[in-house]
Amino acid sequence: KRKWGKPLFIYHNDPTPARWTQIVPEYFLDLLVGKSVSVLVTVSYHTQGVLKQRPGLRNASKRKVIYNGIEVPSQKKERTKSIYEELGISHERRIVLMLSTYEERKGHEFLFQALQKVIIQCPEVLLIAAGFSYPHERKRVEYLVTKYLLSDHVCLLGFRNDVPNLLRQADLLVVPSQSFESFGLTSVEAIARKVPVVVTQVGGIIEVVKDGFGGFTAPLDPDLFADRMIQLLSDNQLWKSI
């Protein structure tokens, strides 16, 4: 502090209430944080609003919202490594991409429920879900694929370092999160590469995606989420305009 001045504190997630056994010490710790920083930055107005769950951080004069940024995609034509060849699938398949961890709150089961309706209208759809998972999380999602009879329409991958490559080949990105989404960075990455998105109306996501501008939002209803997916997958003119 003496050398550089008060630091910035940048908070990327949704704050949660302190456990009842920790309310007092965490309150004083939050007060110390609030006094020690020049500004408390959150990545969405949603997250800033949820700070009320931390009474020690209610100093409005030190609060600021700065949205997450990404690198602007290169305008040069980048070499694409075919996901169709990697997975051994037909180029006729329509790729729906989900990029997230396999945590339950990310909404895999919600998406599978929606997908059951989507494949009736768009049987060529293939959902590719990619992201980090713990073994028990992966097993739960694998079980759900079997439960909803979606083995021919879902491919589960692990963590990928080639997200831009996947996005270049996707027809649609979906973000079916059910809770605790402070921003939704993958939506911005997709929109920057002209890939439409369908997202749930959760947390800060609705500050990133507006209906008709880059994609669509939907409430936490798998039928309505499916309808938005079907709209974009079955109407090529709408897909292009979005």
C-alpha positions in Angstrom: 0.0 0.0 0.0 2.8 2.4 0.9 4.6 1.7 -2.4 1.8 1.4 -4.9 -1.3 2.9 -3.2 -4.5 1.0 -2.4 -5.1 -2.0 -4.6 -8.1 -2.8 -6.8 -10.2 -5.8 -5.7 -11.8 -7.6 -8.7 -14.5 -10.0 -7.8 -15.6 -12.5 -10.5 -18.2 -14.7 -8.8 -21.5 -14.4 -7.0 -20.8 -13.8 -3.3 -22.5 -16.1 -0.8 -23.6 -15.5 2.8 -21.2 -16.5 5.4 -21.8 -19.8 7.3 -23.5 -19.1 10.6 -20.4 -20.2 12.5 -18.3 -17.6 10.6 -20.7 -14.6 10.4 -18.7 -12.4 12.9 -15.2 -13.1 11.7 -16.1 -12.9 8.1 -18.0 -9.6 8.7 -14.9 -8.0 10.2 -12.7 -9.5 7.4 -15.0 -7.9 4.8 -14.8 -4.6 6.6 -11.0 -4.8 6.5 -11.1 -5.6 2.8 -13.4 -2.7 2.1 -11.2 -0.2 3.9 -8.0 -1.6 2.3 -9.0 -1.3 -1.4 -9.4 1.8 -3.6 -12.3 0.2 -5.4 -14.3 -3.1 -5.4 -14.9 -4.2 -9.0 -17.5 -6.7 -10.0 -18.0 -8.2 -13.5 -21.8 -7.5 -13.7 -24.5 -5.4 -12.1 -26.0 -8.6 -10.9 -22.9 -9.5 -9.0 -22.7 -6.0 -7.5 -26.3 -6.3 -6.4 -25.7 -9.7 -4.7 -22.9 -8.1 -2.6 -25.7 -7.2 -0.1 -25.2 -10.8 1.1 -21.9 -9.5 2.5 -22.8 -6.7 4.9 -19.2 -5.7 5.4 -18.8 -4.9 1.7 -21.8 -2.5 1.3 -19.6 0.6 0.8 -21.3 1.8 -2.4 -18.8 4.6 -2.9 -16.1 2.0 -3.6 -18.1 -0.2 -6.0 -17.7 -0.4 -9.8 -18.8 -2.7 -12.6 -16.4 -3.6 -15.4 -17.5 -6.3 -17.7 -15.2 -9.1 -18.7 -13.3 -8.7 -22.0 -11.8 -11.0 -24.5 -9.2 -10.8 -27.2 -10.7 -9.7 -30.5 -10.7 -12.7 -32.8 -8.2 -12.5 -35.7 -9.5 -11.5 -39.0 -7.1 -13.8 -40.7 -8.5 -17.1 -41.9 -7.4 -19.6 -39.2 -6.7 -23.2 -39.8 -9.5 -25.4 -38.6 -8.9 -28.8 -37.1 -12.1 -30.7 -38.1 -14.1 -31.8 -35.1 -16.2 -33.9 -37.6 -13.1 -36.0 -38.4 -12.0 -36.2 -34.8 -15.3 -37.6 -33.7 -16.0 -39.5 -36.9 -19.3 -37.8 -37.5 -21.1 -36.7 -40.7 -20.8 -33.1 -41.9 -24.6 -33.2 -42.1 -24.7 -33.0 -38.3 -25.6 -29.6 -36.8 -23.3 -28.9 -33.9 -24.7 -27.4 -30.7 -21.8 -26.5 -28.3 -21.8 -26.3 -24.5 -18.6 -25.1 -22.9 -18.5 -25.4 -19.1 -17.5 -27.5 -16.2 -19.6 -30.5 -15.4 -21.0 -29.0 -12.1 -24.7 -29.6 -11.5 -25.5 -25.9 -11.5 -24.3 -25.6 -15.2 -27.6 -27.3 -16.3 -26.7 -30.4 -18.2 -29.9 -32.2 -17.2 -32.0 -29.1 -18.0 -30.3 -29.0 -21.5 -30.9 -32.8 -22.0 -34.6 -32.2 -21.3 -34.7 -29.5 -23.8 -32.8 -31.5 -26.3 -35.4 -34.3 -26.3 -37.8 -31.7 -27.9 -35.2 -30.3 -30.2 -34.3 -33.6 -31.9 -37.9 -34.2 -32.9 -37.7 -31.0 -35.1 -34.0 -31.2 -35.9 -32.9 -34.8 -35.8 -29.4 -34.0 -37.2 -28.4 -32.1 -34.1 -25.4 -33.2 -32.1 -24.6 -31.6 -28.7 -20.9 -31.4 -27.9 -20.3 -30.7 -24.2 -16.7 -29.9 -23.3 -15.1 -28.8 -20.0 -13.4 -29.8 -16.9 -15.0 -32.4 -14.6 -14.3 -34.4 -11.5 -14.9 -38.2 -12.0 -18.2 -38.2 -10.1 -19.5 -35.2 -12.1 -18.7 -36.9 -15.4 -20.4 -40.1 -14.3 -23.5 -38.2 -13.3 -23.8 -36.5 -16.7 -23.0 -39.8 -18.5 -25.9 -41.4 -16.6 -28.2 -38.5 -17.6 -27.3 -39.1 -21.3 -28.5 -42.7 -20.9 -31.5 -41.7 -18.8 -32.8 -39.4 -21.5 -31.9 -41.8 -24.4 -29.6 -39.2 -26.0 -26.5 -41.4 -26.8 -26.9 -40.6 -30.5 -27.2 -36.9 -30.0 -24.6 -36.1 -27.2 -20.9 -36.3 -27.2 -19.1 -35.6 -23.9 -15.5 -34.2 -24.1 -13.1 -33.1 -21.4 -11.3 -29.8 -21.0 -10.3 -28.3 -24.4 -7.5 -25.9 -25.3 -9.0 -25.2 -28.7 -12.2 -23.3 -27.9 -11.9 -20.9 -30.9 -11.5 -24.0 -33.2 -14.7 -25.6 -31.7 -16.6 -22.3 -32.0 -15.7 -21.9 -35.7 -17.5 -25.2 -36.4 -20.5 -24.7 -34.1 -24.0 -23.8 -35.3 -25.1 -22.7 -31.9 -23.7 -22.2 -28.4 -25.9 -22.9 -25.4 -25.5 -21.7 -21.8 -28.2 -23.5 -19.7 -26.8 -22.4 -16.3 -29.3 -22.8 -13.4 -27.6 -20.6 -10.8 -24.5 -18.6 -9.8 -23.5 -17.1 -13.2 -21.9 -13.8 -12.7 -21.2 -13.1 -16.3 -21.1 -15.9 -18.9 -17.9 -15.4 -20.8 -18.4 -18.1 -23.4 -21.4 -16.1 -24.7 -19.1 -13.2 -25.6 -16.6 -15.6 -27.2 -19.3 -17.1 -29.3 -20.9 -13.8 -30.4 -17.5 -12.4 -31.3 -17.1 -15.3 -33.8 -20.7 -14.8 -35.1 -22.1 -17.9 -33.5 -25.6 -17.4 -32.1 -26.3 -18.3 -28.5 -29.2 -19.4 -26.4 -28.9 -18.8 -22.7 -30.9 -19.0 -19.5 -32.1 -15.9 -17.7 -29.7 -16.4 -14.8 -27.5 -13.9 -13.0 -25.3 -11.6 -15.1 -25.9 -13.6 -18.4 -28.9 -11.4 -19.3 -26.6 -8.3 -19.2 -24.5 -10.0 -21.9 -27.1 -11.5 -24.3 -30.2 -9.6 -25.3 -33.0 -11.2 -27.3 -32.3 -10.7 -31.0 -28.8 -9.4 -30.5 -26.3 -12.3 -30.7 -28.9 -14.8 -29.6 -31.9 -15.4 -27.3 -32.6 -15.7 -23.6 -35.1 -18.2 -22.1 -36.5 -18.7 -18.6 -35.7 -21.8 -16.6 -38.1 -23.9 -18.6 -36.6 -26.6 -20.8 -39.6 -26.4 -23.3 -39.1 -22.7 -23.9 -35.3 -23.1 -24.0 -35.9 -25.8 -26.7 -38.1 -23.5 -28.7 -35.4 -20.9 -28.9 -32.9 -23.5 -30.1 -35.3 -24.8 -32.7 -36.0 -21.3 -34.0 -32.3 -20.8 -34.7 -31.6 -24.3 -36.0 -34.6 -24.5 -38.4 -34.7 -20.9 -39.8 -31.5 -20.2 -41.8 -32.5 -16.5 -42.4 -33.0 -15.9 -38.7 -29.7 -17.7 -37.9 -27.9 -15.4 -40.4 -29.5 -12.2 -39.1 -28.7 -13.0 -35.5 
